[in-house]
Structures are given as structure tokens and as C-alpha cells.
Amino acid sequence: MVNLILFGPPGSGKGTQAEKLAAQYELLHISTGDMFRYEIKHGTPLGLEAKSYTDRGELVPDSVTIGMLQSRVDANPQVKGFIFDGFPRTIPQSEALDTFLSGRKTPVTALLMLEVPDEELVTRLLGRGQVSGRADDADENIIRNRIQVYKNETNPVFDHYAAQGKAFRLDGVGSIEDILDRLCEVIDDVLE
Ligand code: AMP
């Protein structure tokens, strides 16, 4: 089994690349951001709880996020592996992921971090906001808060996997195809 974490700040292209990698390596793409948007759209209790955080660009509490992620993993025992997009975003989330993957005897294979300068992230997200209808992409203050939350709360996840020799940094600026090639080169090296 192959379990990849696609990592990076908001707007770094995780969703776009995760979709392509999922097709290429036959993995199940799990995006916690997409899962929250689905719950919010359908007005579920989980969605109502999540909305107050996503609207402000804050992280949804670990207790909610970890449970939601685990049920998606548990519901898919037959897959060849997972590509996690937007999870884990905190150290407790990383530890929870390690624990339930080790229960399946399939640890994290690699974490791939897409690096993009802050000002390019803001430009990309404001552009996406004009077409996506995402409230958290429409307001520059919320975008800047999401980038700050990433730096403060999410960045340590890189070190958690670097300590296991599993974390890789990649240049996230360029065409979609070029970035995909960079990702595949690292993944193929790790899988050799
Ligand atoms: P994303 O689509 O990954 O940018 O996520 C959109 C929003 O969903 C984030 O700003 C958070 O409010 C929430 N979210 C997504 N994934 C997580 C996570 N792993 N932990 C906490 N909150 C999350």
C-alpha cells in the first residue's frame, strides 16, 4: 500500500495535484477541506460545527477532524492506498494518522510539500475566489489568516515526518504539468 500526504500552504496546488496523482498511482484522494464543504453544503450537524471555523480560516478542532478522517479511511478497506490532501494539519492529527495506519500495517510512505511564496498564494487564492464561490477565498484578510495558521500550526507536521526520513520539499511554482513531473520523480524514487 502507498500512502502519500500532499502538503503545503493554502493555494499551493494540493487539490489539483492530488487528483492527478490519485489517478496515476491508483490511490483514493481524501481532502478534508472537500469533506467539510460537502457537510456544510448539506447542513449536517458536523457541517454546522465546521462552518464557524472554515469561514474564519481557522482549523476545525482535531476531535472533529480526526474522527471524520478515520471514518473515511475505515470505509475504504479495499483501496490500494490513500493520498491525503489537507490532512494532517496539526501534530495530534499526524499522530492519529500514524496510529490508525499502523493498525492497518500500512504507514505513511512520503509527505510531499509544495513551496510557494506568500504573495503568489494570495494572488492565486483571490483569483480562485472569483470562480470557486468559496467564502474563505474571497477575503484577503481571511486568506492571510489561513497562511498564518499554516505557518504556526501546520508547519510542524513537516518536521514530524522529516524525523522519520519521509518528508520532501518541492518547488510549487510552475505549470501544473511541471509540478506533477517533480512530484512523480520524488514518489518514484521513494517507491523504488
Ligand atoms: P482546504 O480546502 O484544505 O483549504 O480547507 C478549507 C478549510 O477547511 C480550512 O481552512 C479549515 O478551516 C478546514 N480544514 C480542512 N482540513 C482541515 C484539517 N485537517 N484540520 C482542521 N481544519 C481543516
Tab-separated table of N, CA, C and O and ligand atoms in Angstrom, residues 10-11 14 31-34 36-37 50 53-62 65 68 85-90 93 128 134 136-137 146, ligand 1:
chain	number	residue	atom	x	y	z
A	10	PRO	N	-2.265	26.908	1.933
A	10	PRO	CA	-3.457	27.054	1.092
A	10	PRO	C	-3.076	27.732	-0.217
A	10	PRO	O	-2.313	28.703	-0.213
A	11	GLY	N	-3.561	27.193	-1.317
A	11	GLY	CA	-3.262	27.796	-2.619
A	11	GLY	C	-2.004	27.249	-3.266
A	11	GLY	O	-1.601	27.697	-4.330
A	14	LYS	N	-2.373	21.760	-3.906
A	14	LYS	CA	-2.513	20.395	-3.397
A	14	LYS	C	-3.677	19.658	-4.049
A	14	LYS	O	-3.539	18.511	-4.456
A	31	SER	N	-9.658	14.615	0.697
A	31	SER	CA	-9.441	16.025	1.026
A	31	SER	C	-10.378	16.381	2.171
A	31	SER	O	-11.611	16.357	2.008
A	32	THR	N	-9.805	16.710	3.320
A	32	THR	CA	-10.674	17.066	4.454
A	32	THR	C	-11.410	18.380	4.170
A	32	THR	O	-12.546	18.558	4.599
A	33	GLY	N	-10.771	19.302	3.412
A	33	GLY	CA	-11.457	20.550	3.044
A	33	GLY	C	-12.705	20.238	2.220
A	33	GLY	O	-13.791	20.795	2.472
A	34	ASP	N	-12.584	19.331	1.229
A	34	ASP	CA	-13.748	18.948	0.417
A	34	ASP	C	-14.818	18.279	1.292
A	34	ASP	O	-16.019	18.493	1.107
A	36	PHE	N	-15.398	18.794	4.478
A	36	PHE	CA	-16.098	19.830	5.254
A	36	PHE	C	-17.061	20.613	4.359
A	36	PHE	O	-18.193	20.894	4.764
A	37	ARG	N	-16.621	20.963	3.142
A	37	ARG	CA	-17.520	21.733	2.247
A	37	ARG	C	-18.781	20.929	1.920
A	37	ARG	O	-19.875	21.487	1.841
A	50	ALA	N	-18.412	22.856	11.677
A	50	ALA	CA	-17.191	23.204	10.927
A	50	ALA	C	-17.246	24.620	10.365
A	50	ALA	O	-16.245	25.322	10.310
A	53	TYR	N	-15.560	27.672	11.813
A	53	TYR	CA	-14.091	27.713	11.711
A	53	TYR	C	-13.653	27.994	10.276
A	53	TYR	O	-12.790	28.842	10.045
A	54	THR	N	-14.232	27.268	9.308
A	54	THR	CA	-13.775	27.431	7.913
A	54	THR	C	-14.023	28.862	7.438
A	54	THR	O	-13.199	29.417	6.729
A	55	ASP	N	-15.135	29.459	7.843
A	55	ASP	CA	-15.444	30.833	7.424
A	55	ASP	C	-14.373	31.831	7.876
A	55	ASP	O	-14.152	32.834	7.214
A	56	ARG	N	-13.731	31.540	9.006
A	56	ARG	CA	-12.719	32.468	9.541
A	56	ARG	C	-11.304	32.071	9.138
A	56	ARG	O	-10.341	32.735	9.504
A	57	GLY	N	-11.179	30.924	8.451
A	57	GLY	CA	-9.839	30.461	8.076
A	57	GLY	C	-9.103	29.825	9.235
A	57	GLY	O	-7.885	29.703	9.220
A	58	GLU	N	-9.865	29.401	10.261
A	58	GLU	CA	-9.259	28.704	11.403
A	58	GLU	C	-9.377	27.201	11.187
A	58	GLU	O	-10.220	26.745	10.398
A	59	LEU	N	-8.585	26.437	11.922
A	59	LEU	CA	-8.689	24.978	11.803
A	59	LEU	C	-9.896	24.468	12.574
A	59	LEU	O	-10.179	24.932	13.687
A	60	VAL	N	-10.592	23.512	11.996
A	60	VAL	CA	-11.673	22.818	12.701
A	60	VAL	C	-10.991	21.982	13.804
A	60	VAL	O	-9.897	21.442	13.585
A	61	PRO	N	-11.597	21.884	15.004
A	61	PRO	CA	-10.907	21.177	16.098
A	61	PRO	C	-10.526	19.737	15.727
A	61	PRO	O	-11.241	19.055	14.981
A	62	ASP	N	-9.383	19.317	16.270
A	62	ASP	CA	-8.869	17.973	15.976
A	62	ASP	C	-9.899	16.885	16.266
A	62	ASP	O	-9.993	15.898	15.526
A	65	THR	N	-12.131	16.679	13.267
A	65	THR	CA	-11.434	16.368	12.015
A	65	THR	C	-10.906	14.929	12.007
A	65	THR	O	-11.053	14.205	11.011
A	68	MET	N	-13.700	12.338	11.563
A	68	MET	CA	-14.227	12.352	10.196
A	68	MET	C	-13.268	11.638	9.241
A	68	MET	O	-13.685	10.826	8.408
A	85	ASP	N	-4.925	15.041	1.337
A	85	ASP	CA	-4.784	16.417	0.850
A	85	ASP	C	-5.428	17.333	1.899
A	85	ASP	O	-6.627	17.259	2.137
A	86	GLY	N	-4.586	18.113	2.597
A	86	GLY	CA	-5.126	18.992	3.647
A	86	GLY	C	-5.238	18.303	4.991
A	86	GLY	O	-5.840	18.839	5.916
A	87	PHE	N	-4.669	17.147	5.125
A	87	PHE	CA	-4.623	16.391	6.376
A	87	PHE	C	-3.320	15.599	6.370
A	87	PHE	O	-2.992	15.021	5.337
A	88	PRO	N	-2.578	15.509	7.449
A	88	PRO	CA	-2.782	16.159	8.731
A	88	PRO	C	-2.322	17.614	8.728
A	88	PRO	O	-1.404	17.988	8.016
A	89	ARG	N	-2.976	18.433	9.556
A	89	ARG	CA	-2.643	19.852	9.663
A	89	ARG	C	-2.163	20.231	11.059
A	89	ARG	O	-1.845	21.399	11.284
A	90	THR	N	-2.126	19.291	11.973
A	90	THR	CA	-1.593	19.535	13.323
A	90	THR	C	-0.817	18.284	13.749
A	90	THR	O	-1.006	17.206	13.165
A	93	GLN	N	-3.081	15.455	14.757
A	93	GLN	CA	-3.637	14.790	13.561
A	93	GLN	C	-2.606	13.829	12.963
A	93	GLN	O	-2.952	12.726	12.524
A	128	ARG	N	-8.892	32.343	-7.452
A	128	ARG	CA	-9.774	31.182	-7.301
A	128	ARG	C	-11.106	31.605	-6.702
A	128	ARG	O	-12.160	31.100	-7.094
A	134	ARG	N	-15.940	30.064	-2.966
A	134	ARG	CA	-15.539	29.754	-1.592
A	134	ARG	C	-15.395	31.041	-0.798
A	134	ARG	O	-14.601	31.909	-1.161
A	136	ASP	N	-13.972	31.522	1.972
A	136	ASP	CA	-12.635	31.722	2.556
A	136	ASP	C	-11.597	32.124	1.515
A	136	ASP	O	-10.466	32.429	1.850
A	137	ASP	N	-11.974	32.126	0.224
A	137	ASP	CA	-11.065	32.609	-0.828
A	137	ASP	C	-11.413	34.033	-1.260
A	137	ASP	O	-10.710	34.613	-2.089
A	146	ARG	N	-5.274	32.277	6.963
A	146	ARG	CA	-5.059	30.848	6.662
A	146	ARG	C	-3.560	30.563	6.465
A	146	ARG	O	-3.071	29.517	6.890
B	1	AMP	P1	-8.754	23.379	2.407
B	1	AMP	O1	-9.760	23.115	1.331
B	1	AMP	O2	-7.809	22.238	2.625
B	1	AMP	O3	-8.036	24.694	2.215
B	1	AMP	O4	-9.577	23.529	3.778
B	1	AMP	C1	-10.552	24.536	3.948
B	1	AMP	C2	-10.820	24.734	5.427
B	1	AMP	O5	-11.318	23.517	5.998
B	1	AMP	C3	-9.594	25.080	6.264
B	1	AMP	O6	-9.292	26.469	6.255
B	1	AMP	C4	-10.029	24.608	7.650
B	1	AMP	O7	-10.950	25.520	8.217
B	1	AMP	C5	-10.800	23.331	7.310
B	1	AMP	N1	-9.908	22.150	7.293
B	1	AMP	C6	-9.590	21.382	6.226
B	1	AMP	N2	-8.773	20.385	6.570
B	1	AMP	C7	-8.573	20.531	7.904
B	1	AMP	C8	-7.790	19.808	8.868
B	1	AMP	N3	-7.028	18.748	8.521
B	1	AMP	N4	-7.827	20.237	10.151
B	1	AMP	C9	-8.576	21.291	10.520
B	1	AMP	N5	-9.303	22.026	9.668
B	1	AMP	C10	-9.305	21.651	8.371
